[in-house]
Coordinates of C-alpha atoms in Angstrom, one line a residue:
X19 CA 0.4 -25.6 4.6
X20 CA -0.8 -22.0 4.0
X21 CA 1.1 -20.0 1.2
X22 CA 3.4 -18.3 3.4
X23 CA 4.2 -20.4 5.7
X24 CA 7.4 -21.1 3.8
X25 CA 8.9 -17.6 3.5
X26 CA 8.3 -17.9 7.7
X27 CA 10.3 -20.8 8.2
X28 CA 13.1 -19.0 6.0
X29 CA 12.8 -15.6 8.1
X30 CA 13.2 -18.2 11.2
X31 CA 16.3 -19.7 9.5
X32 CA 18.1 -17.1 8.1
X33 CA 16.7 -13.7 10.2
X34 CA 18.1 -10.3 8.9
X35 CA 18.3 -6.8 10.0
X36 CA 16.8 -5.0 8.0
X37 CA 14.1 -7.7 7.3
X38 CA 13.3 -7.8 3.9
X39 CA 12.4 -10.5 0.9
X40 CA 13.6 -10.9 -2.4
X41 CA 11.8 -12.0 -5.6
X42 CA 13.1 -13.2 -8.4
X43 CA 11.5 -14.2 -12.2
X44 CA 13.2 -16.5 -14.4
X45 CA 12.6 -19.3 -16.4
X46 CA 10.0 -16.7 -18.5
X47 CA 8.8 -18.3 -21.6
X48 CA 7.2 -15.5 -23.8
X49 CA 5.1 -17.0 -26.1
X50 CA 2.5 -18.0 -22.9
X51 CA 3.8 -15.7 -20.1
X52 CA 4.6 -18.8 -17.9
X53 CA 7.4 -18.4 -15.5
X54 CA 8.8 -19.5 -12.2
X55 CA 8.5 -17.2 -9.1
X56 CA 10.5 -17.5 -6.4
X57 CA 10.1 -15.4 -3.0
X58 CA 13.1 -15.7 -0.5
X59 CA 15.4 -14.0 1.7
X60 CA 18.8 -12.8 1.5
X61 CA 21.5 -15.1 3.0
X62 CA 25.3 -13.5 2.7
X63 CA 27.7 -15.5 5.0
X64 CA 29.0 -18.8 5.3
X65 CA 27.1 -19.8 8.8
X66 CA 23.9 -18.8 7.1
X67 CA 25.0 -21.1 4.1
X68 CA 25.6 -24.1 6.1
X69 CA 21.6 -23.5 7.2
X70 CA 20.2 -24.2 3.7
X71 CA 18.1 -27.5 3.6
X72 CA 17.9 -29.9 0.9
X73 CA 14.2 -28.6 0.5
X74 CA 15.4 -24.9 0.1
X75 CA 16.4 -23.5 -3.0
X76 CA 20.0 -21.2 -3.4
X77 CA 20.3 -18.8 -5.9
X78 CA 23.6 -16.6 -6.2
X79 CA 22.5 -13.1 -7.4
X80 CA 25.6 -11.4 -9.6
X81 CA 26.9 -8.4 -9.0
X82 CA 27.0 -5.5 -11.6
X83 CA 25.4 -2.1 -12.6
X84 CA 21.6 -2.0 -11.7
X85 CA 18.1 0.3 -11.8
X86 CA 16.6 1.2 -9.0
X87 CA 12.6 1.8 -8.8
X88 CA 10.6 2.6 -6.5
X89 CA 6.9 2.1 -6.5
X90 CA 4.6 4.8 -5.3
X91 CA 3.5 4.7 -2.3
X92 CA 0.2 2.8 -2.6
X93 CA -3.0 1.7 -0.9
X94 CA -3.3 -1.8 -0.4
X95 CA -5.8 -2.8 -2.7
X96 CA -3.4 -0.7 -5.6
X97 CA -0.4 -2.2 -4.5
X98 CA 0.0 -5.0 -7.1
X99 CA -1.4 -2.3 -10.0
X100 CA 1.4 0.0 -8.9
X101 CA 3.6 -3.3 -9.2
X102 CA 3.1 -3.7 -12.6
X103 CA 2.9 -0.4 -13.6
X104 CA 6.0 0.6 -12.2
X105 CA 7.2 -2.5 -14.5
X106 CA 5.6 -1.5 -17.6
X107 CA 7.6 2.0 -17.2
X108 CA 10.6 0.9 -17.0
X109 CA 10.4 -0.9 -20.0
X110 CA 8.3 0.9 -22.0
X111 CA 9.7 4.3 -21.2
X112 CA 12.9 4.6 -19.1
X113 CA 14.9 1.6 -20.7
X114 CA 14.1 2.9 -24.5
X115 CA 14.7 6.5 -23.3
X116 CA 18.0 5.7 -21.8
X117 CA 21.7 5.1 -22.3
X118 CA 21.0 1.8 -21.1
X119 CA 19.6 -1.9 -22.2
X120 CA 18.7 -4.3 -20.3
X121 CA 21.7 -7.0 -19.4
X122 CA 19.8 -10.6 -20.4
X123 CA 22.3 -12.0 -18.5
X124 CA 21.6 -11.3 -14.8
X125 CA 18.2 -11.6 -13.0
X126 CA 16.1 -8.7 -12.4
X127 CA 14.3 -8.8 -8.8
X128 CA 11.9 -7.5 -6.4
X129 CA 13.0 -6.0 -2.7
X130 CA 10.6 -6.3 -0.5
X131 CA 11.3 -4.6 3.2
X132 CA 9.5 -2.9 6.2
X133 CA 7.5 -0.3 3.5
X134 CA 5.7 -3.4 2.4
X135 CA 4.4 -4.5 5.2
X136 CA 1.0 -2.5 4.7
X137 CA 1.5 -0.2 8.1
X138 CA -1.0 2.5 7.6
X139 CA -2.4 0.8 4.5
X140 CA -0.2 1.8 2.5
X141 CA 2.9 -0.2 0.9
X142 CA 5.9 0.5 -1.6
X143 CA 8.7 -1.9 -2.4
X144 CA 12.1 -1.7 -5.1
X145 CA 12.1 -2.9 -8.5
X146 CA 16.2 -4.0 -9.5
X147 CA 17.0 -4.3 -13.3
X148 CA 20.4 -5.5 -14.0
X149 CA 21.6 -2.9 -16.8
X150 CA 25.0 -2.4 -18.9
X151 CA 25.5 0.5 -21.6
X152 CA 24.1 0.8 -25.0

């Protein structure tokens, strides 16, 4: 099985207009950067529910006040350096500069739609960060 081949049988099972992917850290242990990564889609009604394999894993996002980023639009071979540099901003310069924190109790996540899929080499994608005031 090739690495993607999972997020295709999901797309299959659950299809979407707009199509789009959702990532999702958790699990993060900080004293040796491990965590668990998982890539999905977005399923938001009961019939897509009822879809949902024993081999597929659910996880209900909350609702509540979030950040929205978007990456610069990059070249493909830049796109995972603006990734992460659009991360370390937002914690190393918009959360500290803001009337914000960061809420520890929701998920932050990736959104992945049509920009990403590298037409004219070039991609962009949305960074979420669940926030709540200072």
């Amino acid at each position: 099985m090739n690495y993607w081949e999972p997020l295709t049988r999901l797309h299959r099972a659950f299809s979407r207009s707009p199509h789009c992917e959702y990532a999702v850290c958790f699990d993060i242990d900080p004293p040796t950067g491990e965590f668990t990564y998982l890539l999905g889609v977005g399923v938001d009604n009961s019939e897509d529910l009822a879809k949902i394999e024993p081999d597929m894993y659910m996880m209900e996002m909350p609702g509540g006040l979030y950040a929205k980023f978007t990456t610069p639009l990059a070249e493909s071979s830049k796109y995972a350096r603006s990734i992460r540099e659009t991360w370390k901003m937002i914690f190393d310069r918009w959360v500290p500069a803001s009337a914000y924190e960061f809420d520890e109790g929701r998920y932050d996540f990736e959104y992945y739609d049509e920009r990403d899929h590298n037409k004219n080499g070039m991609q962009q994608m949305d960074i979420c960060v669940p926030i709540q005031k200072r």
